[in-house]
mmCIF file of C-alpha atoms in Angstrom:
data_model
loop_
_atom_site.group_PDB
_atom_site.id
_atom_site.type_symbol
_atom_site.label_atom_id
_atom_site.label_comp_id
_atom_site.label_asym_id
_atom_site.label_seq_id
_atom_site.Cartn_x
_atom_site.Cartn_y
_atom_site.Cartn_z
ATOM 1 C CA UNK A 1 0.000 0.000 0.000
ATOM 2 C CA UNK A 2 1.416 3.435 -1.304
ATOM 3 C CA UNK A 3 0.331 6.350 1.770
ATOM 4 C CA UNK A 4 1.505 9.993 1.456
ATOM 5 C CA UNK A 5 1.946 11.530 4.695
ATOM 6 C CA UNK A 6 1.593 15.532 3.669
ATOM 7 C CA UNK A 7 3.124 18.497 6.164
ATOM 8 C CA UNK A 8 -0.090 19.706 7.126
ATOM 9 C CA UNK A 9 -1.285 16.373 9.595
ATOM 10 C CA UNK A 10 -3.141 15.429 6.675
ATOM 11 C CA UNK A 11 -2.841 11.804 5.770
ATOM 12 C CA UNK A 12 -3.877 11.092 1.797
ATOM 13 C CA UNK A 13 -4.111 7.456 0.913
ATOM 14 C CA UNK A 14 -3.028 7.568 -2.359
ATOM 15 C CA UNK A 15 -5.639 7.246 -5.070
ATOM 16 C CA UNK A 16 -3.750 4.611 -7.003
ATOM 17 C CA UNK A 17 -4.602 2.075 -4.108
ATOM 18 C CA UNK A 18 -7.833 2.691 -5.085
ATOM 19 C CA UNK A 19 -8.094 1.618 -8.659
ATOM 20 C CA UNK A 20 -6.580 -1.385 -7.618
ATOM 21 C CA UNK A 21 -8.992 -2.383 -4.931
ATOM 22 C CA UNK A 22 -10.196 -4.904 -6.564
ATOM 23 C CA UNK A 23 -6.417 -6.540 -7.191
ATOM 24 C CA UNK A 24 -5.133 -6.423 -3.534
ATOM 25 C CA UNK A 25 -8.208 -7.112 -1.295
ATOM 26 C CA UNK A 26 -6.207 -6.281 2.057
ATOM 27 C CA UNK A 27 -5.789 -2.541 0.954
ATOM 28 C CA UNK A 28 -9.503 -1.312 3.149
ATOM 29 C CA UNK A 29 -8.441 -3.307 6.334
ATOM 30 C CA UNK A 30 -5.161 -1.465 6.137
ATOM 31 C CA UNK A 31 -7.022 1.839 5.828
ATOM 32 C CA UNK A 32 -8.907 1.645 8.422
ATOM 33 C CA UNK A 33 -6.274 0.383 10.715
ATOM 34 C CA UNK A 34 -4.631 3.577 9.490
ATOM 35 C CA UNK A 35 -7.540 5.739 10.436
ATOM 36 C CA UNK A 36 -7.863 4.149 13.684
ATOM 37 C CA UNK A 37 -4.384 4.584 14.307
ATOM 38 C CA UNK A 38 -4.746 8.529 13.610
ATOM 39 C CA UNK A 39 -7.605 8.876 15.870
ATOM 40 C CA UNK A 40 -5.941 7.452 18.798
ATOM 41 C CA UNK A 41 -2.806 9.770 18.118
ATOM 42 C CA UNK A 42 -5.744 12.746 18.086
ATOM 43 C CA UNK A 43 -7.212 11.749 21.290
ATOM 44 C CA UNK A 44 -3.924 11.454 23.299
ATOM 45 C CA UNK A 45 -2.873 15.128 21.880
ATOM 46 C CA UNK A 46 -6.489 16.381 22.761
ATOM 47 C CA UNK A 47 -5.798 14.693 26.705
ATOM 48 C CA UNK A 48 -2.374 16.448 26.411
ATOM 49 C CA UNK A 49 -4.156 20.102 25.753
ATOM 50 C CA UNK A 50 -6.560 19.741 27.999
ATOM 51 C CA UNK A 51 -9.146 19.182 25.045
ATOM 52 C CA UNK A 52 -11.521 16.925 23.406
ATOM 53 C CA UNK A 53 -11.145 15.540 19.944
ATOM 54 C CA UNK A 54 -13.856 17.196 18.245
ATOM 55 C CA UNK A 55 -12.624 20.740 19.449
ATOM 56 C CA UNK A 56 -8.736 19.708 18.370
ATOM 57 C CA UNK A 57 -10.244 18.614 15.386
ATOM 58 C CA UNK A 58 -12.355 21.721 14.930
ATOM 59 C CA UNK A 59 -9.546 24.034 15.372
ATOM 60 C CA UNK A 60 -6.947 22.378 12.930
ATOM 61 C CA UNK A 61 -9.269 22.369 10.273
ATOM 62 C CA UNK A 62 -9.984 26.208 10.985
ATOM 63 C CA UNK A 63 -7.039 27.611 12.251
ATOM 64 C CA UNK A 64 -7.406 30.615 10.292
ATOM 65 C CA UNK A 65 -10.490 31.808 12.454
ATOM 66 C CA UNK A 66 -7.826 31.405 15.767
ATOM 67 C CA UNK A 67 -5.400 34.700 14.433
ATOM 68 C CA UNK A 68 -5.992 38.094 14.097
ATOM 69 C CA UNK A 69 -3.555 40.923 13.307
ATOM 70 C CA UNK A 70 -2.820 43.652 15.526
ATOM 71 C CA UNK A 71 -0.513 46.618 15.460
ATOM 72 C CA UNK A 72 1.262 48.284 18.363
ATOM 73 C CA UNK A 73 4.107 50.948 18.988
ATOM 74 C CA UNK A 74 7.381 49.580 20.173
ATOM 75 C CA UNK A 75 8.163 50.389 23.496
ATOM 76 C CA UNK A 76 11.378 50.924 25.339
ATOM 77 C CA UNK A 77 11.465 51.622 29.128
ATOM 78 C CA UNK A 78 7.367 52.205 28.822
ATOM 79 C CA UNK A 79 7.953 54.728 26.081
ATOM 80 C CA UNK A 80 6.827 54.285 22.281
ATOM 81 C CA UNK A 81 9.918 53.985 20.238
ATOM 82 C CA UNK A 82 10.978 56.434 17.579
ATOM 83 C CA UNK A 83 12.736 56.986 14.387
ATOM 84 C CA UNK A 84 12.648 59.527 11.380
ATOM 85 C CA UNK A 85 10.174 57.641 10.189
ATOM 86 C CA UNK A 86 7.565 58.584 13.489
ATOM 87 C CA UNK A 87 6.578 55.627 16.127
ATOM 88 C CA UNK A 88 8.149 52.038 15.158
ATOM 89 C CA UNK A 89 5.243 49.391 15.134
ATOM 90 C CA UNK A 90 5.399 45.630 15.748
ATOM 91 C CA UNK A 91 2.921 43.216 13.900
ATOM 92 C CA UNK A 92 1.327 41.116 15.780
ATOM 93 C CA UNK A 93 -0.546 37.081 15.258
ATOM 94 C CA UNK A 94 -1.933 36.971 18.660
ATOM 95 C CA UNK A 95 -4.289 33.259 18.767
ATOM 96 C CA UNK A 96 -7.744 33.356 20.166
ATOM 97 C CA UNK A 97 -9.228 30.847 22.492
ATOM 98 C CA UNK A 98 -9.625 27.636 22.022
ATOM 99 C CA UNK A 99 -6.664 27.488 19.951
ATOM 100 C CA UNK A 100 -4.490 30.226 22.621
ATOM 101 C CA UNK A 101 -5.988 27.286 25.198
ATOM 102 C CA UNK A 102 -4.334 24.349 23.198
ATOM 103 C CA UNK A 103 -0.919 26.671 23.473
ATOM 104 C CA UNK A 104 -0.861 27.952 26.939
ATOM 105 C CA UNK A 105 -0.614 24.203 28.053
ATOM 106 C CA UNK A 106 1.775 22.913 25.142
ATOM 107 C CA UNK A 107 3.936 26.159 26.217
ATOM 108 C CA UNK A 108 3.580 24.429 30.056
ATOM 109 C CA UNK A 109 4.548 21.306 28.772
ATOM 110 C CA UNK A 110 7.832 22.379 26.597
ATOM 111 C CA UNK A 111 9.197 24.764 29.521
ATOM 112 C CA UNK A 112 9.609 21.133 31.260
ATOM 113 C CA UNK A 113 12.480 20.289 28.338
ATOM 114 C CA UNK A 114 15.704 21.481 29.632
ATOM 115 C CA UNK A 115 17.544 23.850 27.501
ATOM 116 C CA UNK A 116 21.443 25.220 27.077
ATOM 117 C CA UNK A 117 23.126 26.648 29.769
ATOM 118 C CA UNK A 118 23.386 29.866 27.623
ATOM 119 C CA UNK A 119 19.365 30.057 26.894
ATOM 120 C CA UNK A 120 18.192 33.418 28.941
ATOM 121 C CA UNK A 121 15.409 34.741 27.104
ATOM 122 C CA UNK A 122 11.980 33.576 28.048
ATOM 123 C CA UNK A 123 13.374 31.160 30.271
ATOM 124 C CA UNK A 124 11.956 30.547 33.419
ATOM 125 C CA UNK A 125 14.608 32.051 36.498
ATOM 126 C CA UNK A 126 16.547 34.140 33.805
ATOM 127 C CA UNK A 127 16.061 37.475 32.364
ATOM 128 C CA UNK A 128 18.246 40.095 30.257
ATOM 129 C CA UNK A 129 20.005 41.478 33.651
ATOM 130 C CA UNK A 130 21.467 37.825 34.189
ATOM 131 C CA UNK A 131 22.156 37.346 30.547
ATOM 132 C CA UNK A 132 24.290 39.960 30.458
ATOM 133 C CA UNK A 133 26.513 39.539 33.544
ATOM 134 C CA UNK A 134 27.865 36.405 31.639
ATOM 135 C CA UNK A 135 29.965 38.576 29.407
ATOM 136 C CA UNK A 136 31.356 40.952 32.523
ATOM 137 C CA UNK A 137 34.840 40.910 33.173
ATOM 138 C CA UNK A 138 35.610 40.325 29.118
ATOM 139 C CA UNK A 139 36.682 42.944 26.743
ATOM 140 C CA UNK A 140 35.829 42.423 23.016
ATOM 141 C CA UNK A 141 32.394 41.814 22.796
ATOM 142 C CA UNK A 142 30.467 40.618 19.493
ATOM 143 C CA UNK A 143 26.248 40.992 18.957
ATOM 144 C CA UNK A 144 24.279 39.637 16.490
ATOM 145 C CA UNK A 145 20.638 40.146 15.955
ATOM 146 C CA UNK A 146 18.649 38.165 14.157
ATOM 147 C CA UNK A 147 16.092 39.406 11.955
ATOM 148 C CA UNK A 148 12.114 39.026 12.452
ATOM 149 C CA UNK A 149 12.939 35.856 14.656
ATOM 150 C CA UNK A 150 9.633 34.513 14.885
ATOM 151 C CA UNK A 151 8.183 34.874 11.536
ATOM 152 C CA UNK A 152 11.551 33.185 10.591
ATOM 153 C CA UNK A 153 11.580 29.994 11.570
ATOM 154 C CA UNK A 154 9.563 27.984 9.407
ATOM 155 C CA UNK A 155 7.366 25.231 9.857
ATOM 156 C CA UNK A 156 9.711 22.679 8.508
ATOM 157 C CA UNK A 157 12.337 23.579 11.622
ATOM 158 C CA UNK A 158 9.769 23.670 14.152
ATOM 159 C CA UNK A 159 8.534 19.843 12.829
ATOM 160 C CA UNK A 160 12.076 18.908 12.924
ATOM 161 C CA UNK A 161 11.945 20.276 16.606
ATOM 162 C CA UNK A 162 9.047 18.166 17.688
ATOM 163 C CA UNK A 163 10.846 15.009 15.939
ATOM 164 C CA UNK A 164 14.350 15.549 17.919
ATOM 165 C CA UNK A 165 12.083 15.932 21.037
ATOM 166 C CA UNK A 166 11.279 12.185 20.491
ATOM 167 C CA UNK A 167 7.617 13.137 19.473
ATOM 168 C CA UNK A 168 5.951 10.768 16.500
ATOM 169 C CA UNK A 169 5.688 12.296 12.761
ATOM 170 C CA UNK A 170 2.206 12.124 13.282
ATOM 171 C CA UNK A 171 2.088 14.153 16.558
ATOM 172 C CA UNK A 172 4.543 16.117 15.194
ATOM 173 C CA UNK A 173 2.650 17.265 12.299
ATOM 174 C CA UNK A 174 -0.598 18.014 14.112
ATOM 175 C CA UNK A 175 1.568 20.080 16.738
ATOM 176 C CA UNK A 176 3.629 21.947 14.500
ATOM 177 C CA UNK A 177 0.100 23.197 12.942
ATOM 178 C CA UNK A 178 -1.503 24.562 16.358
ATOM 179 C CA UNK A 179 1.914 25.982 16.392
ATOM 180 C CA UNK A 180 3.012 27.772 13.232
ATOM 181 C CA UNK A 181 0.913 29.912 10.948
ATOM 182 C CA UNK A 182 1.457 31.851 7.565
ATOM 183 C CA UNK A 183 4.976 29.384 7.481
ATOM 184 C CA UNK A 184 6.558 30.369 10.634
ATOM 185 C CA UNK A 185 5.855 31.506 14.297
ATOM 186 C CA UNK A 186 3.350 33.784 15.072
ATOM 187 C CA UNK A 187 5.029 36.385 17.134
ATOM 188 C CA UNK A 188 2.058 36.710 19.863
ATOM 189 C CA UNK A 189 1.298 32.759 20.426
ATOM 190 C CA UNK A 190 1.848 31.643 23.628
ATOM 191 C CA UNK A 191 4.307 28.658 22.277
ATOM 192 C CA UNK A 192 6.610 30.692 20.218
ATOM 193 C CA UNK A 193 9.081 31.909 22.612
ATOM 194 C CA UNK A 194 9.882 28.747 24.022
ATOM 195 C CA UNK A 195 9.437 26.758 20.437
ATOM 196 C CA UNK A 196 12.382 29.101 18.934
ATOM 197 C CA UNK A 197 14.729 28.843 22.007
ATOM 198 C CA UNK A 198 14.495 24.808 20.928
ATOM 199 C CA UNK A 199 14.326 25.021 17.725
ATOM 200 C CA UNK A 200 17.990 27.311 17.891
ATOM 201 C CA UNK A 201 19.236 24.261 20.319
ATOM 202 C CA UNK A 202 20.970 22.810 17.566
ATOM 203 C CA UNK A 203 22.719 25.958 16.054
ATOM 204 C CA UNK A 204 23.540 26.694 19.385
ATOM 205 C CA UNK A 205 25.099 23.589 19.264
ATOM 206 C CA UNK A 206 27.684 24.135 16.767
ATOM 207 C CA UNK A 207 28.091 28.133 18.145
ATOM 208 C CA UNK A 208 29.301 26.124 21.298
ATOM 209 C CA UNK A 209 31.567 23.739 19.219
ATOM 210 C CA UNK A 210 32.995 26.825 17.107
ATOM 211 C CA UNK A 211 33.816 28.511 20.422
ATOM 212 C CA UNK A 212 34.893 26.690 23.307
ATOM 213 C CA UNK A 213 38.262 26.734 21.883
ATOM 214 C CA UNK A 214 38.888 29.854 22.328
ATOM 215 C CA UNK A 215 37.345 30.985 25.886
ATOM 216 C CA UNK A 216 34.505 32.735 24.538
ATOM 217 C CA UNK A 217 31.448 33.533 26.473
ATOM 218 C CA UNK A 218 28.116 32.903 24.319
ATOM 219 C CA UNK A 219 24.906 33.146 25.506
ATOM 220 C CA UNK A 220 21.178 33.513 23.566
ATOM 221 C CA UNK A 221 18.227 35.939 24.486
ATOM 222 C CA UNK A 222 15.783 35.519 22.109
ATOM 223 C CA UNK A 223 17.353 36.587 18.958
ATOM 224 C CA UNK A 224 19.679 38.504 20.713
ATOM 225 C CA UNK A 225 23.080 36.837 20.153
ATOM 226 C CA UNK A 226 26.240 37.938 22.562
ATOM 227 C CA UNK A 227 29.681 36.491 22.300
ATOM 228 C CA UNK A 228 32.595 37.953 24.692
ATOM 229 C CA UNK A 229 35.856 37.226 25.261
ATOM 230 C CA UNK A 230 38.995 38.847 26.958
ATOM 231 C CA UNK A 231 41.328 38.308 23.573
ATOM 232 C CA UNK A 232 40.416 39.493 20.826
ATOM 233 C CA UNK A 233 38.336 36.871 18.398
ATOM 234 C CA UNK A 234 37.433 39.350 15.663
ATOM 235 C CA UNK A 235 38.991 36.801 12.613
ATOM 236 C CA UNK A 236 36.492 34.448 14.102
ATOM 237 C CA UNK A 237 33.212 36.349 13.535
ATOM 238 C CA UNK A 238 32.726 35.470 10.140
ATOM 239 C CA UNK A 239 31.862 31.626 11.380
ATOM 240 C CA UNK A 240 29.454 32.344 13.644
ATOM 241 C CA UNK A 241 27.680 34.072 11.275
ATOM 242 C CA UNK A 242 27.944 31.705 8.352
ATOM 243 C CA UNK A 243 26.913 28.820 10.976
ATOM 244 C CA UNK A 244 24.023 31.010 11.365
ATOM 245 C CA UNK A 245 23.161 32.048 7.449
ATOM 246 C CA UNK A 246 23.649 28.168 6.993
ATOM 247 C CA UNK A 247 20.872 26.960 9.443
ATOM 248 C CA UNK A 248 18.751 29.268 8.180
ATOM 249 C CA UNK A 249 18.471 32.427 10.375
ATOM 250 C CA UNK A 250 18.342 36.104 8.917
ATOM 251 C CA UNK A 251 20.907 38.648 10.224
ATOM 252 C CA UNK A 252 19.909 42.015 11.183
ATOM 253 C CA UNK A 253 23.287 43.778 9.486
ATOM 254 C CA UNK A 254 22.127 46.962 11.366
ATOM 255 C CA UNK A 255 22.607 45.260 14.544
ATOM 256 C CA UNK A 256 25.827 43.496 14.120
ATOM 257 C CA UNK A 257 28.456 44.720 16.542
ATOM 258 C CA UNK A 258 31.765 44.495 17.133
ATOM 259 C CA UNK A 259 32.919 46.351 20.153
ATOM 260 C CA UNK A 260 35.672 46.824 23.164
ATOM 261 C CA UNK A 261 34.235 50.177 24.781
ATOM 262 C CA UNK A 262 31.549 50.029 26.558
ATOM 263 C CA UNK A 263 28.956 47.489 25.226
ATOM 264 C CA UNK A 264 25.733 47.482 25.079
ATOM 265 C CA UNK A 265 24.519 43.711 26.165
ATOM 266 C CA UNK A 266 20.057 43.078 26.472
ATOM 267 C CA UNK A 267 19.942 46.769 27.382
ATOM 268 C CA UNK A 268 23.178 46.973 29.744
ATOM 269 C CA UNK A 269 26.451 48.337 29.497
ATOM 270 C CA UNK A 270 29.139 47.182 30.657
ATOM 271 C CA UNK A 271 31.815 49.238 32.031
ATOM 272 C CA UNK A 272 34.284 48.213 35.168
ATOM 273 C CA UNK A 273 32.866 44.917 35.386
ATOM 274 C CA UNK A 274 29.842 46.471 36.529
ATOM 275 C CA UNK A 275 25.988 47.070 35.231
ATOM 276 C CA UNK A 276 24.913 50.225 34.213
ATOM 277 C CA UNK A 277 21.765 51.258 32.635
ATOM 278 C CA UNK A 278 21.900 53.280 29.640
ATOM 279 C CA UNK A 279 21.533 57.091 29.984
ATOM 280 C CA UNK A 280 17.602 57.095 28.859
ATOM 281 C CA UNK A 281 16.817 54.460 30.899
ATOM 282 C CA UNK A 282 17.564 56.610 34.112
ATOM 283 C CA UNK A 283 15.907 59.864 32.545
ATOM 284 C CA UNK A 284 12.886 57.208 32.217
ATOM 285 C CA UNK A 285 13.181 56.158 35.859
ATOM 286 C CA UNK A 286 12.145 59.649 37.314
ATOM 287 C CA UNK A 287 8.692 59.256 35.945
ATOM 288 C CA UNK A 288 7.936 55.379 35.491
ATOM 289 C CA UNK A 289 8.417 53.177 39.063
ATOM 290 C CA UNK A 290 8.566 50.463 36.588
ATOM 291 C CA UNK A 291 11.725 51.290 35.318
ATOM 292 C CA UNK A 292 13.037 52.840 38.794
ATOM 293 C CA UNK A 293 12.463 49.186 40.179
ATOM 294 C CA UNK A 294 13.825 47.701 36.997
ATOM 295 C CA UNK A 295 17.358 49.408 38.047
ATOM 296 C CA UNK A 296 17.273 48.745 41.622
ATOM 297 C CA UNK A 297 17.681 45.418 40.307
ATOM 298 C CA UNK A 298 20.199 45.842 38.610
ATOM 299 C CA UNK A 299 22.214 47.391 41.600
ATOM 300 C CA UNK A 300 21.166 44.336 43.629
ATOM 301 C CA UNK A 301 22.832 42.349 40.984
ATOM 302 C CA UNK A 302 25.934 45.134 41.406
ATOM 303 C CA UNK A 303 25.862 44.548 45.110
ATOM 304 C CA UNK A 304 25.954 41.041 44.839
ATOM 305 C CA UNK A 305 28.851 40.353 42.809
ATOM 306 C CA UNK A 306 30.613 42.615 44.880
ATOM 307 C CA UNK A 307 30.306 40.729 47.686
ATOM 308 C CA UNK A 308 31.618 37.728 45.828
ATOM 309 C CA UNK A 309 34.557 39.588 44.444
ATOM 310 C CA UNK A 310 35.287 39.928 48.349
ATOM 311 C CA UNK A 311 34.561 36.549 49.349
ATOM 312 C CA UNK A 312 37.594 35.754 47.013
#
C-alpha cells in the first residue's frame, strides 16, 4: 500500500490504491487500521491540551479563524519607540481561544524540556540582567541580531523540533500546525518563545563547538546573540555568522556589533565589570516606578557580585 503523509497532519491514501482495490483485497483493512491509528494519536494530543477531539479537530481544520492581526508601537522603558520615520510598530498574530488554550498548556509542557546553559530569554529564572553579567569581566564583545525571529523559523524547523524531542511524525505534524501559521511563528502565540529557544538548540550547538576553543562567552536571548571574550576573536566572527546564514536564520546587518568600549549587552552596558543602565533608561526612571524598580535590580545584581569579588 502506497500512503503519502503531507506536512499539514493530513494523511492522503493515495488514489492509485484505489483503482486497484479490486487486485489487492487487504488494501480497506489497512485503511482503516490507518484511520484508527490517527484517531488514537488525536485523542492522546487532545488529553495532552486539555481538550476533546472534536474541538482539536475543529480548530486544525480552521485555524485561520484562531489569528488576528494587531498593530502596536514599540516600546522601550514604557515609552513608544521612535525613528525619522515617526513611532516604530510591531505586527502582531496573537491566537484566540480555544486554539491560545491548546498553546498555553503545550507552552507548560515544553518549559519542562531542559535547555542550554546559555538560553536566557523567556526562560523561566533568567532574564536580560542575568544574561548579560555572563559577558562581565571580558573585553571584546560581538552581537548579532537576528532578523524578524519569529516569523523566521519555518514550519519545517519547528517539525524537525518536535521530531528531535522524540515526538511521533504524526504528533509532530498536528503540533507543529496549532503551532506555526502563515509558514513560521506567530510572534504573539503563547508557544513561540519557548518553540524558537528549541528550535535554535541545535545551532547553538555548533556556536558552542565553534567557540569553546577559544574561551569565549556565548549566551542567547531571544534573537539577541552575545559572544565575549577577553582576547580578541574578531577573525572568528565570520563563522558564527555563516553557521548562522547556513541553518537558516536572517541577520539584522544593522545590529551586528563588534565592540571593546563600553557594550551594550540586552539593554546593559558594561563598564568596570559592573551594570549600568543606559543614559535614557535613568531619565525614564524619574517618571515610570517600573523602570526605577527595573534598576534597583540591577544594583542588587551590582551589590551582589561585589560581595563575591570579596569573598575571594
Amino acid at each position: 500500500m502506497e500512503v503519502i503523509k503531507t506536512f499539514d497532519g493530513d494523511f492522503k491514501v493515495h488514489r492509485k490504491i484505489f483503482e486497484k482495490t479490486l487486485e489487492y483485497s487487504n488494501v480497506l483493512p489497512l485503511v482503516f487500521l490507518f484511520i484508527k491509528s490517527m484517531s488514537k494519536i488525536i485523542r492522546h494530543i487532545a488529553m495532552m491540551l486539555d481538550t476533546t477531539p472534536k474541538m482539536l479537530y475543529l480548530v486544525y481544520n480552521n485555524i485561520d479563524n484562531y489569528y488576528y492581526e494587531k498593530r502596536q508601537p514599540k516600546t522601550k522603558y514604557g515609552k513608544p519607540q521612535k525613528d525619522n520615520k515617526g513611532i516604530r510598530y510591531r505586527d502582531l498574530l496573537p491566537s484566540m481561544y480555544p486554539l491560545k488554550g491548546m498553546q498555553e498548556k503545550l507552552n507548560f509542557l515544553l518549559q519542562t524540556l531542559e535547555l542550554p546553559f546559555y538560553a536566557y530569554g523567556s526562560v523561566k529564572g533568567s532574564n536580560n540582567i542575568l544574561n548579560a553579567r555572563e559577558h562581565i569581566g571580558n573585553k571584546y564583545f560581538f552581537s548579532v541580531d537576528l532578523k524578524n525571529f519569529f516569523s523566521n523559523i519555518t514550519h519545517h524547523q519547528v517539525f524537525k523540533m518536535f521530531l528531535r524531542n522524540k515526538f511521533s511524525p504524526a504528533a509532530s505534524n498536528i503540533l507543529t500546525k496549532l503551532t506555526t501559521y502563515r509558514g513560521g511563528l506567530p510572534q504573539g502565540a503563547p508557544t513561540s518563545p519557548i518553540i524558537s529557544n528549541l528550535v535554535f538548540v541545535e545551532t547553538g550547538k555548533k556556536l558552542m563547538e565553534a567557540t569553546k576553543s577559544y574561551q569565549i562567552t556565548f549566551t542567547s536571548y531571544l534573537d539577541d546573540l552575545t559572544f565575549s571574550s577577553k582576547s580578541d576573536f574578531k577573525p572568528l566572527t565570520y563563522k558564527f555568522l555563516e553557521i548562522l546564514k547556513e541553518d537558516k536564520f536572517y541577520l539584522n546587518h544593522k545590529k551586528i556589533y563588534y565592540k571593546t568600549y563600553m557594550p551594550e549587552v540586552t539593554g546593559l552596558v558594561i563598564h568596570q565589570n559592573k551594570l549600568h543602565p543606559i543614559l535614557s533608561m535613568k531619565k525614564r526612571a524619574q517618571e515610570n516606578r517600573y523602570v526605577a524598580n527595573y534598576l534597583k535590580s540591577i544594583n542588587s545584581y551590582n551589590d551582589a557580585l561585589e560581595m563575591l569579588r570579596d569573598l575571594h
